[in-house]
């Protein structure tokens, strides 16, 4: 591997971007190139350490560019830049997935294609930020970008930081510590507003939202002047609704601009808005060569530098960048790992055509049943939210099935439709699904959030199994009024074993218990809790058939399951 470190190239406005290049040490030959892009620091990505699991003391989640030692000897150039304003590059970073960053990627792709060591074929590589940015880069339509393979992508920047419309705190330490900015950067709000206007907006944001008034950390952000304490958090706080700021950083607004082959890869994540391949797979054009792959549960398979997909990456890029017939396009377009049996199989469509959409109704005595309630005069279940200034207690209501006598496969999108009333104008709903073992142990399958004032759906985009909310506005709740709510759970694939149950839990808070061991609590709070005492009632009678909609898969053609490699002996 030949290393060319700290090469400075000029973006279209003259700003110099610093780049590392790793290429086969073969003179006179040209190779396709793979670009790994994020603002995490280029030098970090080529550090010589073995892949480390998440429980290792030296693990750093920012090491997401992949394993260059695998790809360069196999005939690829690896290019890792520092985006502007980070590391050794000039200029000012414009924030998480900003428009300027997207424009710069275009310039780097075209610069790489013109270098004497590149044959003009360019792809991209990497996990998480490195993955999501590939879709944004493809939407810029640089002529020499020939294919992408993003891993662990996010489709909506707004919902990443505001799942279900609720401000999420878990990313705040990430935003503070992952980006090696080489100068103090300004928020979008500071660049787009006069000082007087920005001061007014910061003051109003603090004074008008009781849910953030209890957090000293937010007070520091909203009262520091000049507003440089935490610039991107300031942008998050000043854009509580979806709109142009978030759409410019989201790839789900730009599917129609993507014209290159795409292999969307990710994992079954227990949280919301993280790492799902199917929004992109379904959003991209029908005629576009595309594939999707979902591997198992995230933390159990994660090692960084990332190597889990190396062979699949090589098959994809050998096909599209080298013209090698690897057979990858002869396979069905979807490959999933089914949790519970831990086996891979192919599928031809999503959701699966053979899905048996099954309603599990919320019933009296905490039951989940495929049989609905027949009576109309059934009293609702209730719970009371106590603000965290008073108590850390997390109230909840739970509903569980009887133990299953046969294996039950759930593969596809999941939705919760329920009727509830609250005695305030707004409230948080935290919904979680568990696999309950015979001994009572619970394993979290998936979680989702919804702010009551964000309950409005977009009818033309919504389906029973995929409610799509309009987060561009708030619709206050009339206290005491019974409303229907729909919550989207991200897609899952798991076989629930005989003797196990499925349990639904609806809560008001979702903080992490590890917060007790930290000084800075803000990163462990999760969705910002409501500051008022709130009384909830959940209705599940004959007029209010609250239910969990599950994609039950009755059977699978044995030929779809991937077969083990035969023993050569």
XYZ file of C-alpha atoms in Angstrom:
569
model
C 0.000 0.000 0.000
C 1.408 3.360 -1.057
C 0.379 6.265 1.184
C 0.051 9.833 -0.072
C -0.834 11.830 3.027
C -2.035 15.423 3.421
C -2.720 16.166 -0.227
C -4.437 19.542 -0.605
C -7.068 19.895 -3.324
C -9.195 22.919 -4.105
C -12.988 22.978 -3.870
C -14.841 25.135 -6.427
C -14.620 28.211 -4.163
C -10.857 27.808 -3.674
C -10.981 26.355 -0.141
C -8.255 23.727 0.276
C -9.385 20.307 1.479
C -6.770 17.975 2.964
C -6.916 14.338 1.837
C -5.160 11.027 2.453
C -4.818 8.572 -0.425
C -3.981 4.877 -0.058
C -3.346 3.029 -3.313
C -1.838 -0.164 -4.669
C 1.926 0.252 -4.897
C 1.968 -0.426 -8.622
C 3.336 2.237 -10.932
C 1.699 2.983 -14.256
C -1.664 1.341 -13.492
C -5.012 2.956 -12.814
C -7.593 1.664 -10.350
C -11.148 2.458 -9.290
C -11.395 4.588 -6.146
C -13.489 4.371 -2.978
C -14.106 7.592 -1.038
C -14.772 7.459 2.713
C -16.279 10.775 3.859
C -17.166 12.085 7.307
C -16.122 14.986 9.566
C -14.673 12.576 12.169
C -11.025 13.117 11.143
C -9.216 11.365 8.306
C -6.149 10.356 10.330
C -8.341 8.396 12.724
C -9.650 6.207 9.891
C -6.265 4.738 8.956
C -5.088 4.074 12.508
C -3.400 0.680 12.699
C -5.481 -1.179 15.267
C -7.310 -4.508 15.031
C -11.098 -4.380 14.838
C -12.406 -3.805 18.373
C -15.780 -4.749 19.800
C -17.980 -2.162 21.471
C -17.135 -3.413 24.978
C -13.394 -2.789 24.471
C -11.924 0.155 26.406
C -10.227 1.452 23.228
C -13.349 1.242 21.047
C -14.183 4.484 19.232
C -17.381 4.615 17.183
C -15.920 7.289 14.915
C -13.636 4.706 13.238
C -16.212 3.973 10.531
C -14.419 4.302 7.188
C -13.866 0.573 6.823
C -10.795 -1.607 6.439
C -8.544 -0.117 3.776
C -5.983 -2.923 4.240
C -8.592 -5.274 2.742
C -9.521 -3.229 -0.335
C -6.261 -1.638 -1.492
C -4.426 -4.954 -2.090
C -7.503 -6.050 -4.065
C -7.091 -3.234 -6.564
C -8.853 -0.166 -5.109
C -7.637 3.292 -4.162
C -8.914 4.420 -0.757
C -9.457 8.186 -0.409
C -10.202 9.732 3.003
C -10.619 13.541 3.118
C -11.059 15.991 5.971
C -14.204 18.006 5.157
C -13.807 21.781 5.309
C -13.287 23.174 8.778
C -12.223 19.796 10.209
C -8.821 18.229 10.712
C -6.333 19.890 8.346
C -8.790 21.355 5.834
C -9.448 25.058 5.410
C -12.795 26.809 5.787
C -15.682 26.520 8.207
C -17.721 23.355 8.771
C -21.414 23.988 8.121
C -22.824 21.416 10.494
C -24.202 17.889 10.373
C -24.630 16.796 6.714
C -24.766 20.435 5.644
C -25.369 21.641 2.054
C -21.803 22.945 1.721
C -20.449 19.542 2.723
C -22.583 17.856 0.061
C -21.272 20.252 -2.571
C -17.677 19.586 -1.492
C -18.141 15.826 -1.881
C -19.056 16.405 -5.525
C -15.797 18.313 -6.017
C -13.707 15.625 -4.322
C -15.295 12.852 -6.402
C -14.514 14.695 -9.617
C -10.968 15.517 -8.451
C -10.323 11.848 -7.635
C -11.560 10.738 -11.073
C -8.964 12.953 -12.785
C -5.924 11.691 -10.870
C -3.296 9.577 -12.702
C -3.896 6.628 -10.362
C -7.685 6.530 -10.942
C -9.415 4.942 -13.934
C -12.415 7.295 -13.582
C -14.608 4.794 -11.722
C -15.534 6.103 -8.251
C -17.598 4.565 -5.430
C -18.024 5.372 -1.759
C -17.614 3.322 1.399
C -18.282 3.402 5.129
C -20.728 3.097 7.993
C -23.275 5.461 9.610
C -22.299 9.068 8.748
C -20.064 7.602 6.018
C -23.138 5.714 4.779
C -25.835 8.379 4.966
C -23.643 10.910 3.177
C -23.317 8.563 0.184
C -26.976 9.080 -0.694
C -26.612 12.845 -0.371
C -23.516 12.701 -2.577
C -25.320 10.632 -5.213
C -28.157 13.170 -5.248
C -25.578 15.780 -6.354
C -25.072 13.619 -9.481
C -21.278 13.880 -9.885
C -20.546 12.346 -13.319
C -17.842 9.941 -12.105
C -19.726 8.448 -9.158
C -20.711 5.060 -10.578
C -22.217 3.192 -7.589
C -22.737 3.452 -3.834
C -23.070 0.996 -0.958
C -24.085 2.870 2.201
C -24.208 1.047 5.552
C -26.418 2.003 8.504
C -28.159 4.938 6.863
C -30.638 7.453 8.212
C -33.373 8.792 5.961
C -34.579 11.852 7.932
C -32.249 14.213 9.795
C -35.229 15.722 11.596
C -36.409 12.382 12.987
C -32.875 11.385 13.947
C -32.765 14.269 16.425
C -36.515 14.525 17.044
C -37.968 10.981 16.855
C -41.727 11.213 16.758
C -41.385 14.984 17.138
C -39.743 14.710 20.596
C -36.347 16.365 21.097
C -33.782 13.590 21.641
C -30.706 14.147 23.831
C -28.702 10.992 23.128
C -26.732 12.645 20.312
C -25.455 15.663 22.247
C -22.170 14.178 23.468
C -21.669 12.774 19.967
C -22.061 16.242 18.463
C -19.578 17.670 20.962
C -16.841 15.049 20.771
C -16.766 13.425 17.307
C -15.920 16.351 15.058
C -12.294 17.601 15.119
C -13.169 21.196 14.174
C -10.062 23.285 13.625
C -11.842 26.553 14.337
C -14.943 27.641 16.165
C -17.849 27.134 13.802
C -21.088 29.066 13.620
C -24.561 27.660 13.650
C -26.824 27.917 10.634
C -29.007 30.179 12.777
C -26.147 32.597 13.380
C -25.305 32.767 9.699
C -28.914 33.260 8.583
C -30.163 35.785 11.194
C -29.147 39.236 12.336
C -27.800 39.343 15.916
C -30.981 41.020 17.131
C -33.241 38.478 15.452
C -31.198 35.537 16.725
C -31.228 36.848 20.303
C -35.008 37.160 20.096
C -35.415 33.585 18.810
C -33.107 32.164 21.475
C -34.992 34.004 24.232
C -38.392 32.886 22.938
C -37.246 29.275 22.609
C -36.238 29.199 26.253
C -39.261 31.048 27.596
C -41.967 29.300 25.560
C -41.157 25.616 26.086
C -41.557 24.390 29.673
C -40.109 20.986 28.724
C -36.636 22.458 28.112
C -36.713 25.050 30.901
C -35.743 22.471 33.501
C -32.442 21.639 31.800
C -29.459 23.860 32.731
C -27.570 22.560 29.680
C -30.123 24.065 27.302
C -29.996 27.345 29.215
C -26.242 27.532 28.555
C -26.816 26.977 24.836
C -29.627 29.520 24.578
C -27.995 32.284 26.625
C -24.310 32.138 25.555
C -23.305 35.057 23.322
C -21.796 34.884 20.772
C -23.762 31.626 20.389
C -20.781 29.269 20.019
C -21.112 27.002 23.078
C -22.765 24.221 21.036
C -23.636 25.569 17.562
C -25.400 22.551 16.099
C -27.458 21.972 19.243
C -28.549 25.589 18.909
C -29.741 24.760 15.391
C -31.619 21.727 16.708
C -33.313 23.788 19.404
C -34.280 26.567 17.002
C -35.789 24.128 14.464
C -38.245 22.038 16.543
C -40.405 21.338 13.477
C -39.475 19.727 10.178
C -38.759 22.180 7.375
C -36.154 23.479 4.957
C -33.292 23.289 7.479
C -33.826 19.546 8.020
C -34.853 18.689 4.459
C -31.527 20.031 3.146
C -29.775 17.436 5.358
C -32.117 14.503 4.675
C -31.795 12.029 1.847
C -35.512 11.116 1.859
C -36.227 14.429 0.106
C -33.768 13.596 -2.685
C -34.489 9.989 -3.721
C -35.553 11.162 -7.189
C -32.124 12.706 -7.851
C -30.163 9.489 -7.310
C -29.266 7.819 -10.626
C -26.479 5.359 -9.721
C -26.762 1.699 -8.609
C -27.233 1.486 -4.840
C -26.805 -1.378 -2.368
C -28.576 -0.304 0.839
C -27.243 -2.162 3.855
C -28.000 -1.911 7.546
C -29.030 -3.753 10.707
C -32.120 -4.474 12.766
C -31.905 -1.738 15.394
C -33.955 -1.650 18.576
C -34.203 2.148 18.495
C -36.062 4.482 16.174
C -34.742 6.122 12.960
C -31.422 4.310 13.082
C -29.790 2.242 10.411
C -32.693 1.021 8.308
C -32.144 0.236 4.625
C -35.748 -0.060 3.470
C -36.848 3.615 3.347
C -34.058 4.206 0.824
C -34.667 0.928 -1.008
C -38.359 1.754 -1.461
C -37.700 5.437 -2.138
C -35.243 4.991 -5.007
C -36.533 4.645 -8.565
C -38.055 1.363 -9.678
C -35.730 1.152 -12.698
C -32.571 1.816 -10.700
C -30.322 -1.207 -10.048
C -30.638 -1.602 -6.283
C -30.344 -4.132 -3.506
C -30.985 -4.208 0.239
C -29.393 -6.244 3.004
C -30.150 -6.286 6.726
C -27.811 -8.019 9.120
C -28.463 -9.017 12.755
C -28.702 -6.990 15.930
C -26.254 -4.087 15.849
C -24.093 -4.313 18.959
C -23.665 -8.084 18.905
C -21.913 -7.984 15.510
C -20.211 -4.578 15.551
C -16.436 -4.326 15.333
C -14.532 -1.223 14.252
C -12.670 -0.740 11.953
C -15.684 -2.256 10.209
C -15.120 -5.515 8.306
C -18.493 -7.296 8.493
C -19.429 -6.399 4.893
C -15.995 -6.627 3.253
C -16.767 -9.574 0.960
C -20.155 -8.186 -0.036
C -18.599 -4.773 -0.726
C -16.010 -6.440 -2.960
C -18.656 -8.353 -4.922
C -20.665 -5.136 -5.432
C -17.823 -2.883 -6.500
C -16.027 -5.533 -8.570
C -19.282 -5.753 -10.541
C -19.971 -2.021 -10.976
C -16.468 -0.516 -10.969
C -14.427 -3.310 -12.580
C -16.988 -5.073 -14.759
C -16.385 -8.445 -13.094
C -19.319 -10.853 -13.145
C -19.507 -11.686 -9.433
C -23.083 -12.995 -9.661
C -24.336 -10.396 -7.216
C -26.970 -9.038 -9.617
C -28.250 -12.546 -10.364
C -29.460 -12.954 -6.782
C -32.835 -11.755 -5.438
C -32.648 -8.060 -4.539
C -33.140 -8.421 -0.762
C -31.123 -10.363 1.797
C -32.083 -10.394 5.483
C -30.828 -12.065 8.625
C -33.733 -13.471 10.616
C -33.163 -12.995 14.335
C -34.179 -15.843 16.602
C -32.914 -18.440 14.123
C -29.864 -16.373 13.062
C -29.981 -17.413 9.423
C -29.907 -15.390 6.200
C -32.397 -15.663 3.398
C -33.293 -13.930 0.135
C -36.537 -12.076 -0.570
C -37.936 -10.501 -3.729
C -40.014 -7.594 -2.389
C -40.723 -5.480 0.701
C -42.988 -5.803 2.594
C -43.170 -9.509 1.821
C -46.079 -10.444 -0.446
C -46.949 -13.443 1.738
C -47.285 -11.300 4.895
C -50.316 -12.094 7.019
C -51.058 -8.723 8.615
C -52.288 -9.634 12.080
C -53.903 -7.357 14.640
C -53.118 -8.023 18.279
C -55.715 -6.084 20.242
C -55.104 -4.368 23.566
C -57.443 -6.036 26.064
C -58.402 -5.884 29.712
C -56.004 -7.206 32.352
C -52.954 -6.345 30.256
C -53.624 -8.849 27.499
C -52.705 -8.789 23.797
C -55.065 -10.946 21.779
C -56.013 -11.547 18.164
C -59.649 -11.415 19.360
C -61.034 -7.858 19.800
C -63.113 -6.605 22.720
C -66.867 -6.923 22.101
C -68.139 -4.637 24.887
C -68.370 -0.842 24.664
C -68.509 0.073 28.367
C -65.018 -1.130 29.330
C -63.139 1.320 31.543
C -59.800 2.566 30.103
C -56.362 1.837 31.525
C -54.608 4.792 33.088
C -51.235 6.092 34.184
C -49.881 9.356 35.604
C -46.673 11.007 34.442
C -44.701 12.692 37.234
C -42.215 15.332 35.958
C -38.516 14.455 36.502
C -38.132 17.513 38.755
C -40.313 15.572 41.203
C -39.491 11.918 40.519
C -37.543 9.595 38.213
C -40.369 7.062 38.341
C -41.428 5.879 34.882
C -45.102 4.886 34.784
C -46.260 2.463 32.112
C -49.050 0.220 30.897
C -48.252 -3.256 29.605
C -50.026 -5.736 27.348
C -48.753 -9.246 26.647
C -49.827 -12.257 24.599
C -50.200 -15.742 25.964
C -47.097 -17.927 25.460
C -46.933 -19.081 21.855
C -47.259 -22.808 21.192
C -45.558 -22.583 17.779
C -42.748 -20.395 16.412
C -44.030 -17.028 15.209
C -42.047 -15.146 12.574
C -42.421 -11.366 12.438
C -40.739 -9.828 9.405
C -41.579 -6.372 8.100
C -42.796 -2.969 9.329
C -44.781 -2.791 12.583
C -47.362 -0.220 13.685
C -49.287 0.549 16.863
C -52.738 2.099 16.520
C -54.329 3.160 19.798
C -56.892 5.488 21.331
C -55.964 7.690 24.270
C -56.848 10.858 26.110
C -54.620 13.206 28.112
C -55.514 16.066 30.446
C -53.052 18.521 28.860
C -52.442 19.924 25.378
C -49.433 17.703 24.727
C -47.681 14.578 25.982
C -45.074 12.000 25.039
C -45.812 8.398 24.129
C -42.894 5.939 24.387
C -43.748 2.496 22.963
C -41.586 -0.612 23.243
C -41.936 -4.219 22.119
C -40.318 -7.101 23.997
C -39.709 -10.787 23.509
C -40.526 -12.246 26.944
C -38.739 -15.493 27.784
C -40.367 -18.295 29.810
C -38.348 -17.234 32.883
C -39.725 -13.678 32.641
C -36.605 -12.103 31.163
C -37.400 -9.445 28.540
C -35.405 -8.741 25.374
C -36.153 -5.420 23.683
C -37.178 -5.882 20.050
C -37.866 -2.308 19.002
C -38.914 1.089 20.357
C -40.634 4.162 18.986
C -41.792 7.608 20.110
C -44.575 10.052 19.321
C -45.414 13.513 20.584
C -49.183 13.883 20.862
C -49.209 17.232 19.045
C -47.445 15.550 16.087
C -50.150 12.893 15.636
C -51.403 14.237 12.259
C -50.738 11.782 9.424
C -49.920 12.434 5.782
C -52.679 10.301 4.180
C -51.120 9.934 0.733
C -47.895 8.565 2.244
C -49.314 6.473 5.087
C -50.274 2.805 5.104
C -51.777 0.785 7.966
C -48.350 -0.738 8.669
C -46.428 2.499 8.013
C -47.979 5.664 9.476
C -46.169 8.787 8.196
C -46.613 11.871 10.359
C -46.641 15.528 9.399
C -43.896 16.982 11.575
C -44.064 20.432 9.957
C -46.731 21.547 12.419
C -48.074 21.003 15.916
C -51.757 20.270 16.536
C -52.485 20.791 20.256
C -54.662 18.190 21.943
C -57.992 19.153 23.510
C -57.638 17.975 27.132
C -59.878 15.009 27.850
C -60.633 14.316 24.189
C -60.115 10.751 22.943
C -57.808 10.754 19.904
C -56.477 8.009 17.689
C -52.692 7.763 17.519
C -50.466 5.716 15.227
C -46.835 4.901 15.960
C -44.379 3.492 13.441
C -41.838 0.892 14.537
C -38.906 0.359 12.215
C -38.825 -2.933 10.330
C -37.811 -6.082 12.156
C -37.252 -9.764 11.405
C -37.385 -12.248 14.268
C -38.793 -15.650 15.128
C -40.498 -15.700 18.529
C -39.875 -19.140 19.969
C -42.505 -21.450 21.547
C -43.114 -20.624 25.203
C -42.251 -16.949 24.643
C -44.599 -13.960 24.723
C -44.726 -10.592 22.972
C -45.192 -7.662 25.312
C -46.106 -4.060 24.461
C -45.180 -1.362 26.973
C -46.265 2.284 26.692
C -44.347 4.718 28.907
C -43.826 8.448 29.438
C -39.992 8.581 29.739
C -37.064 6.575 28.378
C -33.914 7.636 30.201
C -30.904 5.312 30.406
C -30.146 3.855 33.861
C -26.421 4.531 33.318
C -27.145 8.211 33.950
C -26.661 7.535 37.666
C -22.920 7.103 37.118
C -22.357 10.299 35.124
C -21.990 13.985 35.931
C -23.391 15.206 32.625
C -26.863 13.674 32.531
C -28.033 15.277 29.287
C -26.744 12.551 26.970
C -28.623 9.807 28.835
C -32.086 11.352 29.113
C -33.364 10.217 25.721
C -36.556 11.972 24.615
C -37.025 15.139 26.670
C -39.617 14.362 29.387
C -42.717 16.471 29.821
C -42.442 19.079 32.582
C -46.098 18.845 33.619
C -47.994 16.188 35.511
C -50.115 14.355 32.913
C -52.924 11.841 33.302
C -53.240 9.334 30.483
C -56.173 7.046 29.650
C -55.909 4.232 27.092
C -59.115 2.959 25.504
C -59.495 -0.578 24.147
C -63.217 -1.314 23.949
C -65.486 -2.242 21.022
C -65.569 1.380 19.805
C -61.830 1.949 20.307
C -60.043 -1.104 18.979
C -56.483 -0.250 19.882
C -54.142 -2.777 18.320
C -50.621 -3.722 17.413
C -50.272 -4.587 13.710
C -47.660 -7.305 13.173
C -46.315 -8.705 9.862
C -46.655 -12.418 10.507
C -44.913 -14.659 7.959
C -46.741 -18.003 7.727
C -44.241 -19.901 5.581
C -41.058 -19.503 3.551
C -39.873 -21.406 0.502
C -36.862 -23.442 1.728
C -34.970 -22.394 -1.421
C -34.852 -18.783 -0.180
C -32.670 -19.636 2.811
C -28.949 -19.231 2.179
C -27.262 -22.590 2.266
C -24.055 -23.319 4.206
C -20.875 -23.698 2.192
C -20.227 -27.426 1.733
C -17.298 -28.928 3.584
C -14.514 -29.415 1.024
C -13.529 -32.641 2.732
